[in-house]
Tab-separated table of C-alpha atoms in Angstrom:
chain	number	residue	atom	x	y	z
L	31	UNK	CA	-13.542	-35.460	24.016
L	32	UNK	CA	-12.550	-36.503	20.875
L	33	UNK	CA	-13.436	-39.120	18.238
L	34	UNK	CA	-11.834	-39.555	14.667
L	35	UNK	CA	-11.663	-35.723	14.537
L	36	UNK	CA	-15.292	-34.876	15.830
L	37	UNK	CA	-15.730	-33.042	19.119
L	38	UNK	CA	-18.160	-34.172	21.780
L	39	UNK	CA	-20.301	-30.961	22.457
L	40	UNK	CA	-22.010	-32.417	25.535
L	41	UNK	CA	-18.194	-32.862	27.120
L	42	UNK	CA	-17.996	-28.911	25.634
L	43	UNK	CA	-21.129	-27.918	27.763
L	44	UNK	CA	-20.069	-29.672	30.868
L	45	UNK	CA	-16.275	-28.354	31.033
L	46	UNK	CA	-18.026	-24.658	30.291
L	47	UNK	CA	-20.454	-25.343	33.611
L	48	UNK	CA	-17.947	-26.536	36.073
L	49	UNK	CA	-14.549	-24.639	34.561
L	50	UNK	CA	-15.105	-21.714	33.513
L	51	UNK	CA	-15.236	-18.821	35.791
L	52	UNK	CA	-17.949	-16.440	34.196
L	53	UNK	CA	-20.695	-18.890	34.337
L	54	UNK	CA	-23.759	-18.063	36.498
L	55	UNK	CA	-23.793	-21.150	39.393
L	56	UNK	CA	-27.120	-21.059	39.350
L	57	UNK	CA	-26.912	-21.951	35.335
L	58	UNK	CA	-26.285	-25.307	34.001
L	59	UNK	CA	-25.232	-25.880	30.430
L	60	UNK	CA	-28.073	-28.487	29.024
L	61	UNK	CA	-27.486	-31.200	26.215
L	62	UNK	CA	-29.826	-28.569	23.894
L	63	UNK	CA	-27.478	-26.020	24.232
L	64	UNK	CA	-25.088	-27.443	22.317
L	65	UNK	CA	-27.090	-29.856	20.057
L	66	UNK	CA	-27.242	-27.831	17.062
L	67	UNK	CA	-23.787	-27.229	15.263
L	68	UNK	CA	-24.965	-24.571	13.130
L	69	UNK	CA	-24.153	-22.441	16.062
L	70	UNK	CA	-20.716	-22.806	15.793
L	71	UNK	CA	-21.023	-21.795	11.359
L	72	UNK	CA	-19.047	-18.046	12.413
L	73	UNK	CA	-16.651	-19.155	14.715
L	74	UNK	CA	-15.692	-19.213	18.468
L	75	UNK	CA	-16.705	-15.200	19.024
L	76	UNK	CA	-19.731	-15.574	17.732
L	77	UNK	CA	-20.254	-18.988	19.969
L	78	UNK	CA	-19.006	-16.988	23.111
L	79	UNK	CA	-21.204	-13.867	22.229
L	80	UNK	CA	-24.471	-16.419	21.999
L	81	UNK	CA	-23.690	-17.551	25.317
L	82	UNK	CA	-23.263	-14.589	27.008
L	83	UNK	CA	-26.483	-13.489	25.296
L	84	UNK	CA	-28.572	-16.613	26.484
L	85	UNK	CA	-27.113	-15.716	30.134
L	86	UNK	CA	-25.024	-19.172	30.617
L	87	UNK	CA	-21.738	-17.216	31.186
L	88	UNK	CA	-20.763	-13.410	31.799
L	89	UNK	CA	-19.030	-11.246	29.722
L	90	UNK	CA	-14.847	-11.283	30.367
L	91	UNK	CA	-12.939	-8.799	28.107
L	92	UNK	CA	-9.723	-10.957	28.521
L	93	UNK	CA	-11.412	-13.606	27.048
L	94	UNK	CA	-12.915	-11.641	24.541
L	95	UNK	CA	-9.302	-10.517	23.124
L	96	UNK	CA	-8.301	-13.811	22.849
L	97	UNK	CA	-11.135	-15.216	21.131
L	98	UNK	CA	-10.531	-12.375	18.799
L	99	UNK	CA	-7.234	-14.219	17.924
L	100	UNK	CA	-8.149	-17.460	18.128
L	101	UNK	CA	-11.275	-16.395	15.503
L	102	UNK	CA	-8.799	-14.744	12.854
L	103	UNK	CA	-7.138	-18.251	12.677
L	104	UNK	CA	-10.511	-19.812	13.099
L	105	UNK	CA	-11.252	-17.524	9.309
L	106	UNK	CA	-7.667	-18.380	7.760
L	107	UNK	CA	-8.598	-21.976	8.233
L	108	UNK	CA	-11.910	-21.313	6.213
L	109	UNK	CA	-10.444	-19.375	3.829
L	110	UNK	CA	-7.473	-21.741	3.290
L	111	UNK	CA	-7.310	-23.430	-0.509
L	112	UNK	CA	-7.515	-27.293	0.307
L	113	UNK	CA	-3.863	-28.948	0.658
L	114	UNK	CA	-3.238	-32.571	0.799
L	115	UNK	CA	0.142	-33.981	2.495
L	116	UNK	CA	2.210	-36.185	0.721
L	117	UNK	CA	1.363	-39.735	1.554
L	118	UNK	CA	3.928	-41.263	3.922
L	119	UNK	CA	5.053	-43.737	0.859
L	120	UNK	CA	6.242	-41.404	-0.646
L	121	UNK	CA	8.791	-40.074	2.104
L	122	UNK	CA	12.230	-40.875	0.397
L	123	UNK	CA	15.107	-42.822	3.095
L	124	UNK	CA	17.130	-40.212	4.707
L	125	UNK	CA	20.649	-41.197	5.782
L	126	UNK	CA	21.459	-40.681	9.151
L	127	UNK	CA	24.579	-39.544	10.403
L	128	UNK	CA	24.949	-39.265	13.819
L	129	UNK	CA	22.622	-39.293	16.793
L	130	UNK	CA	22.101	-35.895	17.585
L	131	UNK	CA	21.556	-34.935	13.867
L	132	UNK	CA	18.548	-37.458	13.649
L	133	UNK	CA	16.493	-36.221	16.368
L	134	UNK	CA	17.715	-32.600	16.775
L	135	UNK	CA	18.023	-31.880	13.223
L	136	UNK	CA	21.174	-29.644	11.614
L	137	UNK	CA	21.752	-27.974	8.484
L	138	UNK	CA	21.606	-31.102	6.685
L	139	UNK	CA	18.839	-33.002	8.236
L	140	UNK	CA	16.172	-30.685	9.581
L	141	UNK	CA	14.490	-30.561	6.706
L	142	UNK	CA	11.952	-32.666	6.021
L	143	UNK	CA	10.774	-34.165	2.425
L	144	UNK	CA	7.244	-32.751	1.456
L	145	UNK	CA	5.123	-31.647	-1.165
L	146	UNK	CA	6.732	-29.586	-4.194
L	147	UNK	CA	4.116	-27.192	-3.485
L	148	UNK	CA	4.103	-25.848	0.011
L	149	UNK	CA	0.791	-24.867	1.540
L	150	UNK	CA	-0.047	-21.401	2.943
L	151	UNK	CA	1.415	-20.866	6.239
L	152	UNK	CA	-0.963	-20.391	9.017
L	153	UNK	CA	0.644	-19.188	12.473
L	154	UNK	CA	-1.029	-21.364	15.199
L	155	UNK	CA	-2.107	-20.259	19.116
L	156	UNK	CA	0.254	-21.131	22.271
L	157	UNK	CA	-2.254	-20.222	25.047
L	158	UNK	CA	-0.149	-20.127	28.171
L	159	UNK	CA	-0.919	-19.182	31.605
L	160	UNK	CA	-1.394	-20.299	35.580
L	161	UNK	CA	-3.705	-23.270	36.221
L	162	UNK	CA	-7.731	-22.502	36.028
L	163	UNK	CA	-7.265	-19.581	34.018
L	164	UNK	CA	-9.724	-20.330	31.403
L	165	UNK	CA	-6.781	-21.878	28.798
L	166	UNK	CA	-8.787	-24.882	27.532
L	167	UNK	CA	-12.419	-23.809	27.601
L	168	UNK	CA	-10.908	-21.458	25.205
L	169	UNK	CA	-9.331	-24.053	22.950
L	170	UNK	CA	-12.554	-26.240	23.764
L	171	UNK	CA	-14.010	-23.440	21.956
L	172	UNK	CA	-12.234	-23.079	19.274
L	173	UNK	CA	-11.634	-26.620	18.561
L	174	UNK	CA	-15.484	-27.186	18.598
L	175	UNK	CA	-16.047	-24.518	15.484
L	176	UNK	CA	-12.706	-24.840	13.547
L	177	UNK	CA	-14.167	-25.354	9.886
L	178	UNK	CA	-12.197	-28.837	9.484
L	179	UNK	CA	-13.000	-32.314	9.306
L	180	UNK	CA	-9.441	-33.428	9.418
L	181	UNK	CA	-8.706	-32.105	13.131
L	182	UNK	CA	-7.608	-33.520	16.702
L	183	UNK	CA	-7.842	-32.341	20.080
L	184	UNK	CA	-6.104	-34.554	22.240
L	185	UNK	CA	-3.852	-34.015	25.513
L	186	UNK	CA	-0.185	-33.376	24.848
L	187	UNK	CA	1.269	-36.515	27.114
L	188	UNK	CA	-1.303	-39.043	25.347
L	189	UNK	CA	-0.450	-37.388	21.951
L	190	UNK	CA	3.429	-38.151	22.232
L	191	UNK	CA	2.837	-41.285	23.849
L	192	UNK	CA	1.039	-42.454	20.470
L	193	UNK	CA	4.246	-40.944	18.622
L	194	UNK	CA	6.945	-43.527	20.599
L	195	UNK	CA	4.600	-46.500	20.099
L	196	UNK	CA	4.266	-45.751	16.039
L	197	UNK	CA	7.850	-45.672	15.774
L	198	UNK	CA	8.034	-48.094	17.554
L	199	UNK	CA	5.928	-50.239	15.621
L	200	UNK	CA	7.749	-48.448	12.474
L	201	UNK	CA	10.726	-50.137	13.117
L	202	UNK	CA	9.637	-53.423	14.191
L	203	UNK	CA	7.793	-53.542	10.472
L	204	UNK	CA	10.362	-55.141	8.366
L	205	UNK	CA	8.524	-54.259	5.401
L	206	UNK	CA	8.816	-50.521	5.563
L	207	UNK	CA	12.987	-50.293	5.300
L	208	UNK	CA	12.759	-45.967	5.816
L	209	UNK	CA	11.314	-46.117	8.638
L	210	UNK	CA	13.704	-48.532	10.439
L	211	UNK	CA	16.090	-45.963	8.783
L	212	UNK	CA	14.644	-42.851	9.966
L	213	UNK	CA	10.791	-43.173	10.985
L	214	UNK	CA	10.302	-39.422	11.264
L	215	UNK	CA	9.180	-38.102	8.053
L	216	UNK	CA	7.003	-40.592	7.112
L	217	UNK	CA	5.423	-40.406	10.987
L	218	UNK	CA	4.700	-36.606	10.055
L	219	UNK	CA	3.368	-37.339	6.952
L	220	UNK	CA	0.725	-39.656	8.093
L	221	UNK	CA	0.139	-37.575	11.136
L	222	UNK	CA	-0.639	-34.782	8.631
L	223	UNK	CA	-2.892	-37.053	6.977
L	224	UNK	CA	-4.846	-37.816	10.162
L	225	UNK	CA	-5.365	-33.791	11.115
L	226	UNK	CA	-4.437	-30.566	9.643
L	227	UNK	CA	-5.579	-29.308	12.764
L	228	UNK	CA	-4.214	-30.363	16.314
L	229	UNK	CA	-4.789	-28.811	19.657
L	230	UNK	CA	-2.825	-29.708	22.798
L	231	UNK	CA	-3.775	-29.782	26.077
L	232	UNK	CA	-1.629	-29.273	28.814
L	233	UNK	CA	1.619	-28.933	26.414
L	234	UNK	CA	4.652	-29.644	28.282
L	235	UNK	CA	8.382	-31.165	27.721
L	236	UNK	CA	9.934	-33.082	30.748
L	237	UNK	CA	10.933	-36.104	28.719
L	238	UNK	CA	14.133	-35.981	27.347
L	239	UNK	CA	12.893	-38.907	24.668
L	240	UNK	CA	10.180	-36.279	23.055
L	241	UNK	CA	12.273	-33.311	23.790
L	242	UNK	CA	14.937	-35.260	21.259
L	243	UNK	CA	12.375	-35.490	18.308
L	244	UNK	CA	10.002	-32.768	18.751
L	245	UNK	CA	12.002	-29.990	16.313
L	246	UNK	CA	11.919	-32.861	13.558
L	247	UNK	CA	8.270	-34.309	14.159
L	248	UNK	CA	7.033	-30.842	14.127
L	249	UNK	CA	9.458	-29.076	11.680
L	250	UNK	CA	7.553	-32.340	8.914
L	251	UNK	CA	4.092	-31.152	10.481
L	252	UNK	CA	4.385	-27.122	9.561
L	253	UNK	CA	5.727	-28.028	5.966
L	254	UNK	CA	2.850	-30.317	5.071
L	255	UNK	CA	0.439	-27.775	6.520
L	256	UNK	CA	-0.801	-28.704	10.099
L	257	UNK	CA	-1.787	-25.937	12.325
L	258	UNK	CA	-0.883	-26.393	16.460
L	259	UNK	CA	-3.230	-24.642	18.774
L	260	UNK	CA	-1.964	-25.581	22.442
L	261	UNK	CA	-2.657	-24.571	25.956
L	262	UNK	CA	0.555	-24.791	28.477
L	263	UNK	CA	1.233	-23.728	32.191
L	264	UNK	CA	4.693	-22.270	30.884
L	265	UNK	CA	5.454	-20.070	27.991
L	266	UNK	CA	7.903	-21.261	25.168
L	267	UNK	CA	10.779	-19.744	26.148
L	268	UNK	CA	10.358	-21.524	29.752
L	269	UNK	CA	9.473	-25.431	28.075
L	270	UNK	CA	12.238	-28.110	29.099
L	271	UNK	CA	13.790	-25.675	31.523
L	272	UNK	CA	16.717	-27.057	33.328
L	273	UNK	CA	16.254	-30.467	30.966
L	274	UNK	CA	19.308	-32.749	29.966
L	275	UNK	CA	20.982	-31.461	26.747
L	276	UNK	CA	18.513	-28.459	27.065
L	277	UNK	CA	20.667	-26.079	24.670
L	278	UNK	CA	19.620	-28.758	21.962
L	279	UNK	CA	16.452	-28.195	22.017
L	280	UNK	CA	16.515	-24.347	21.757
L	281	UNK	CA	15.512	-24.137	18.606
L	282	UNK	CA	12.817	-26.311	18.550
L	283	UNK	CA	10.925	-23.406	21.003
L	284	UNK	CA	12.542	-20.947	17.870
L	285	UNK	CA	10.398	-22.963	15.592
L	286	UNK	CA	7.634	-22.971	18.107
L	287	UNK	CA	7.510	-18.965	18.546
L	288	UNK	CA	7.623	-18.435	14.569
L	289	UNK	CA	4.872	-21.009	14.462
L	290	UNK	CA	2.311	-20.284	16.662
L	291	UNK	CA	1.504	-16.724	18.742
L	292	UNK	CA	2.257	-17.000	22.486
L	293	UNK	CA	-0.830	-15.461	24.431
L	294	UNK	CA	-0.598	-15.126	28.193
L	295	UNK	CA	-4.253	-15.975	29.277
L	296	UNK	CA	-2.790	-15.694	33.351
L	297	UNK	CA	-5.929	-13.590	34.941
L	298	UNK	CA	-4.435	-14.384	38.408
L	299	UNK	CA	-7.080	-16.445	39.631
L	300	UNK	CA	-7.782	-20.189	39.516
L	301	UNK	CA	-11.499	-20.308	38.038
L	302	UNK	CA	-11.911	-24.201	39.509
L	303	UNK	CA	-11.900	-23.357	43.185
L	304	UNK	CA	-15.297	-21.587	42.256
L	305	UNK	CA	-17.094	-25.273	42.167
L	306	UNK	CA	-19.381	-26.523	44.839
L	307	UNK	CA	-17.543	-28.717	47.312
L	308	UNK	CA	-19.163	-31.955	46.428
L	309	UNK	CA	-18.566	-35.684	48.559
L	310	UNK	CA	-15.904	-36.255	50.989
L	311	UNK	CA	-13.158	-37.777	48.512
L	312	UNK	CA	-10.116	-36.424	50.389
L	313	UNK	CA	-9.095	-37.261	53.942
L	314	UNK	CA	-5.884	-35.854	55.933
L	315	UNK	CA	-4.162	-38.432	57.931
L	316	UNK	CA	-2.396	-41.880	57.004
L	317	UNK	CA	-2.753	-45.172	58.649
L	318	UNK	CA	-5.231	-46.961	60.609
L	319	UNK	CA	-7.688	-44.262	61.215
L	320	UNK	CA	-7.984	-43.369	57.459
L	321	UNK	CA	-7.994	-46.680	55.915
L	322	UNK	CA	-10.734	-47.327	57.513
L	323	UNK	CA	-12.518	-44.409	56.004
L	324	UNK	CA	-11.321	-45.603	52.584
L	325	UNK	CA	-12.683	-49.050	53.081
L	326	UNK	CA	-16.369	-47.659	53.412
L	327	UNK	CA	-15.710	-45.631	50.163
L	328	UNK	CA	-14.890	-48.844	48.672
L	329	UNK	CA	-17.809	-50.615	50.022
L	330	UNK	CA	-20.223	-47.772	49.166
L	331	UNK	CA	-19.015	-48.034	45.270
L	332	UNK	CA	-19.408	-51.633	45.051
L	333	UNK	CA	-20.848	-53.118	47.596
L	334	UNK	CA	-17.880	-55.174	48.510
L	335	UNK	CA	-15.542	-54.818	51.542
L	336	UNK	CA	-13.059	-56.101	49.985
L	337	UNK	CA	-11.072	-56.220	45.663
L	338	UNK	CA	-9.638	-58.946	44.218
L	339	UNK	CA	-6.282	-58.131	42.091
L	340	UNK	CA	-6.351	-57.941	38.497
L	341	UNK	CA	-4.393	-56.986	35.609
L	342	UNK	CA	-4.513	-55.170	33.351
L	343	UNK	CA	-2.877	-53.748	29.875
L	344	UNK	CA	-0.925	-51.086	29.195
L	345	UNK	CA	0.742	-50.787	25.941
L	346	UNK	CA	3.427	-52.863	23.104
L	347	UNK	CA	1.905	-55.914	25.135
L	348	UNK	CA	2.893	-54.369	28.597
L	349	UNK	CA	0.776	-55.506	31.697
L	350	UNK	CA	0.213	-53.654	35.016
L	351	UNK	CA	-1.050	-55.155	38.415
L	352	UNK	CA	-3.093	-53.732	39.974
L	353	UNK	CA	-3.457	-55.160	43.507
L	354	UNK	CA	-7.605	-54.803	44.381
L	355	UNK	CA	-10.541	-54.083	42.097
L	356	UNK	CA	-14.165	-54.282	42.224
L	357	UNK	CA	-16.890	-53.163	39.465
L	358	UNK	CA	-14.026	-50.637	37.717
L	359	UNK	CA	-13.160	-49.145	41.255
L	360	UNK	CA	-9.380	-49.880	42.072
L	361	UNK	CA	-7.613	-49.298	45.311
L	362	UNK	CA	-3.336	-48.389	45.480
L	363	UNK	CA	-0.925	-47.433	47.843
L	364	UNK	CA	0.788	-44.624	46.906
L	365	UNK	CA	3.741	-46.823	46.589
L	366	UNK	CA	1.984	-49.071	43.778
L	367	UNK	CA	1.377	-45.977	42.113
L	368	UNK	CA	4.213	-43.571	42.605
L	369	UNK	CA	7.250	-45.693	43.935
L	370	UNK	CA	7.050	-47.795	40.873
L	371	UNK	CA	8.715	-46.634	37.794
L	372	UNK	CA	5.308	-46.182	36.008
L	373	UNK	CA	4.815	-43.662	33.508
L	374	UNK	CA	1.566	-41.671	31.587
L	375	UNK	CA	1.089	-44.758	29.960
L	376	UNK	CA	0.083	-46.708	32.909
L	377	UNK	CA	-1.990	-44.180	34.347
L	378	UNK	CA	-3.907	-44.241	31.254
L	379	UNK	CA	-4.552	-47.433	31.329
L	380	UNK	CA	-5.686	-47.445	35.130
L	381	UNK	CA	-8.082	-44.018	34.211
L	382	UNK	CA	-9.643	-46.373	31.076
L	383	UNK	CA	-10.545	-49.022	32.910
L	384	UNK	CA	-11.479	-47.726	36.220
L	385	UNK	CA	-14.322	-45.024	36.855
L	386	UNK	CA	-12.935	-44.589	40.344
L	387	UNK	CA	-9.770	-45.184	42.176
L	388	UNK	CA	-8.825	-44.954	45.887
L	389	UNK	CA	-4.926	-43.968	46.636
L	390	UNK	CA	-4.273	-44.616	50.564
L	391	UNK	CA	-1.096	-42.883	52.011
L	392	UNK	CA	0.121	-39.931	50.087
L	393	UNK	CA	3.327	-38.832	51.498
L	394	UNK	CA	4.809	-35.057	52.061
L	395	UNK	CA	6.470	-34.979	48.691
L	396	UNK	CA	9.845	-32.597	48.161
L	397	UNK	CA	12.706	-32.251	45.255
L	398	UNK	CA	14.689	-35.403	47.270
L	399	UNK	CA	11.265	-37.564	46.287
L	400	UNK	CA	11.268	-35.754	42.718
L	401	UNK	CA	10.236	-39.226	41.113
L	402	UNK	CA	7.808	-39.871	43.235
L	403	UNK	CA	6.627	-36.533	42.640
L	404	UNK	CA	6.987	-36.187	39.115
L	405	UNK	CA	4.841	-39.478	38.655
L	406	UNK	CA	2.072	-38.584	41.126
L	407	UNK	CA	1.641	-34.951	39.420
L	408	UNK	CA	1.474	-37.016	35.569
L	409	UNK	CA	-0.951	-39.575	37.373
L	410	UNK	CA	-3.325	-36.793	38.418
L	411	UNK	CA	-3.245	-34.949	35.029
L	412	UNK	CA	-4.162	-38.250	33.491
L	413	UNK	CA	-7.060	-39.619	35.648
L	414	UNK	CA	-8.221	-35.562	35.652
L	415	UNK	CA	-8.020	-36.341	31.685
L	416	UNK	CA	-10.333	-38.997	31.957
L	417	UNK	CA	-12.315	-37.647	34.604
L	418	UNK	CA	-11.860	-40.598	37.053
L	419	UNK	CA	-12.955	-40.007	40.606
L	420	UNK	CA	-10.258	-40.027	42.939
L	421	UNK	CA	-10.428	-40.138	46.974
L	422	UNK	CA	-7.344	-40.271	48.558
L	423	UNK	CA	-5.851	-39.943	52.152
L	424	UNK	CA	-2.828	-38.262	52.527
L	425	UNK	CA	-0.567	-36.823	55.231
L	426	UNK	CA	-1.637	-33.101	54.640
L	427	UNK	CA	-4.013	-31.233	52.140
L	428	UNK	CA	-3.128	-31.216	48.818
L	429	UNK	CA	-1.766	-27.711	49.260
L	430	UNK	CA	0.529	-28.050	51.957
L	431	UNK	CA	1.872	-32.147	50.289
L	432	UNK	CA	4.826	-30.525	48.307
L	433	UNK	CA	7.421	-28.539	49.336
L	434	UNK	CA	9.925	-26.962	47.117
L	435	UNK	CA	11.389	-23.772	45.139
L	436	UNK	CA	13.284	-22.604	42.225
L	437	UNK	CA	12.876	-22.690	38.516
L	438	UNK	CA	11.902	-26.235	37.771
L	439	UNK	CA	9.581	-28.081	36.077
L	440	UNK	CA	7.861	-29.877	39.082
L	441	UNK	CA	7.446	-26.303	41.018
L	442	UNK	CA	5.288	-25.435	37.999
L	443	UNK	CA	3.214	-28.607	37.663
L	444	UNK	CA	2.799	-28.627	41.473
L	445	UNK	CA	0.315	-25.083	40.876
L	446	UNK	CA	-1.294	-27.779	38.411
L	447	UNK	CA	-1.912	-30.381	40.563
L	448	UNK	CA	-3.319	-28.850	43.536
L	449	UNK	CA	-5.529	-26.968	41.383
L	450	UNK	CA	-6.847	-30.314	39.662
L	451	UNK	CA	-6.909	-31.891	43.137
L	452	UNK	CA	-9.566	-29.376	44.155
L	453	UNK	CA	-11.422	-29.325	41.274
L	454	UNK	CA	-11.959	-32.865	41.589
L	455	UNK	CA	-13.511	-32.810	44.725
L	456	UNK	CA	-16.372	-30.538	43.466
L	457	UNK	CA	-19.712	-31.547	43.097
L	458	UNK	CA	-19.567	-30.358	39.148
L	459	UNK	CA	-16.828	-32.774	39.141
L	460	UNK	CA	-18.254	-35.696	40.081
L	461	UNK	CA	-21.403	-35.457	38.039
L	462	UNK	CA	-19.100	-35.200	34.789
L	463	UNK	CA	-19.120	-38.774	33.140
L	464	UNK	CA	-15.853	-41.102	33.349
L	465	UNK	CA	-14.205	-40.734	29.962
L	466	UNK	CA	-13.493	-44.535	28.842
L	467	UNK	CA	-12.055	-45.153	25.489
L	468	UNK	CA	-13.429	-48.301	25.967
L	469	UNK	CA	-17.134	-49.690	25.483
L	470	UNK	CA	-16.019	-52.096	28.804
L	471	UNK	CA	-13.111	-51.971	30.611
L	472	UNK	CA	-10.697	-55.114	29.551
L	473	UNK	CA	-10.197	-56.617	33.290
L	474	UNK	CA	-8.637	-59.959	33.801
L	475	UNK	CA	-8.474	-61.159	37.207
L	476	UNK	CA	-4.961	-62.659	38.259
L	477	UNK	CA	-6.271	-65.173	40.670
């Protein structure tokens, strides 16, 4: 929903008429609505306060406290004296002593090299609550009338996913010699460049490879003047909870806290189980007696009864099979999917180049199957991303396919999944359009 810092309104309008739950059903959120920008000049109040006016959504006064928030920082951004970061040539080497001290940061390293003069500091949003609570059609919001041209809205998995592959690439480059020394300064510099303003979705930290640079990527963003709005399931204090080496990364969520204001947006209800059920895209049962339902949905999106395989890419010249495909519609087993050790990078490249994909055979999932589980929960975040149109058959519904307890990560994300899973059987749903990054999916066929 973004492009080179510009936000698509239409995508705005369409999450506000199937998401959020103060909208009329029997209103629908046109093109016009949104078509003139000048709407947005005083900020996300006023932009609620219009709608509510023209009858598209009804007044919430929980919503209306937060946007009162989110508009002060919406003002301090318009009010801010311009700043330009540092470029990232001039980022001086920075020795590196051990391991911990280059991604943790100590005394002597967390510090990163920046301008001489420091630009105003502007405390960000952490919007944090249960699934379907309204936490990104508030951002949405936001994002959409934020009074910069230098700003990114951009899921939280794809955003550090873009992170490892620069430095990556960083220290392949044997013409840059700091970065192959220590590629995180001059990283935040240019990321500064890119946006002053950048708003996560679904922020979360189950990786201990981005839990072990986050205090140092971000620590270089805040001193060259970046702002972090982000919605999250969990609040700070609860991020990488139970994570390897968790006391580490502390004080990153210290740094988070004095950075941005937590707001708990939880209104105890799940706004996307208020969409119209839509087609039949989920059926209970494995086996015989379902695959046979899932080769008519095949055969009603392309007219073929049966895919041929193909492959396609996934990143730093990766490739991923995928074993039948027809007119961007792919079919898996959940084994292909889940058994595999794939990660958000695959799925992304499966939800660019396929508009729909059929997943045959979802298992009862528990903490013994946490992979499994862990990937299937980051594959549906993803394709719900890219609003690909899943149908699936799977041993029970999606609320009853996970069983499990306690204070970990995966119990959280579960709440999150299920709740996406519904949504995405909804009529509004489906009539959202596939979100390809693309202009044509980049399909070579294996045989």
């Amino acid at each position: 929903a973004f492009n080179n810092g510009g936000f698509d309104i239409v995508m705005l309008a369409r999450r506000l008429s199937c998401v959020c739950h103060s909208f009329r059903p029997s209103v629908r959120i046109s093109r016009q609505a949104f078509s003139n920008t000048s709407e947005y000049v005083e900020g996300p109040l006023a932009t609620y306060q219009s709608l509510v006016k023209d009858g598209k959504i009804v007044k919430d006064d929980r919503q209306i406290s937060i946007l009162h928030r989110l508009q002060r920082l919406h003002d301090e951004l318009k009010n801010r004296p311009p700043f330009v970061p540092p470029p990232a040539e001039s980022i001086p080497a920075t020795p590196i002593n051990s391991f911990f001290k280059q991604f943790f940061g100590d005394k002597d390293t967390e510090s990163s090299p920046s301008s001489p003069v420091k630009p105003p500091i502007i405390k960000g949003v952490y919007l944090y609550g249960t699934p379907g609570c309204g936490k990104t059609f508030l951002m949405d919001m936001f994002y959409a009338s934020a009074p910069l041209e230098a700003k990114r809205r951009v899921h939280f998995n794809e955003f550090m996913l873009n992170v490892h592959d620069r430095i990556h690439k960083m220290k392949l480059d044997g013409g840059d010699y700091r970065a192959k020394f220590d590629p995180i300064p001059p990283l935040s510099s240019a990321l500064s460049t890119e946006a002053q303003l950048l708003c996560f979705d679904e922020f979360q930290v189950t990786d201990i490879a981005d839990a072990m640079i986050l205090r140092r990527l971000f620590t270089g963003l805040f001193d060259n003047g970046v702002v972090i709005v982000a919605t999250s399931n969990r609040p700070p204090k609860d991020l990488y909870l139970n994570g390897l080496q968790r006391h580490l990364f502390l004080p990153f969520i210290d740094l988070l806290i004095e950075r941005c204001d937590p707001i708990d947006v939880d209104s105890n209800t799940d706004y996307r189980y208020g969409g119209t059920r839509g087609l039949k895209t989920f059926f209970k049962g494995c086996g015989a007696a379902s695959s046979k339902q899932l080769d008519e949905v095949f055969f009603h999106l392309t007219g073929k009864h049966f895919g041929v395989p193909v492959t396609i890419d996934v990143m730093q010249g990766r490739k991923l099979h995928v074993p039948s495909a027809h007119k961007h519609v792919a079919r898996f087993h959940f084994n292909d999917l889940c058994a595999k050790p794939l990660g958000a990078a695959d799925y992304i490249a499966i939800a660019t180049n396929f508009h729909s994909v059929i997943i045959s055979d979802v298992p009862k999932l528990n903490m013994d199957t946490r992979n499994e589980l862990r990937r299937f929960i980051t594959m549906i975040d993803e394709f719900y991303q890219h609003k690909v149109k899943v149908t699936m058959s799977a041993e029970e519904e999606p609320k009853y396919l996970f069983t499990g307890e306690g204070q970990f990560d995966e119990v959280f994300a579960w709440d999150r999944c299920v709740s996406r899973l519904t949504e995405m059987q909804t009529q509004e749903y489906h009539q959202t359009l596939h979100e390809l990054q693309k202009p044509s999916a980049n399909v070579t066929t294996t045989v």
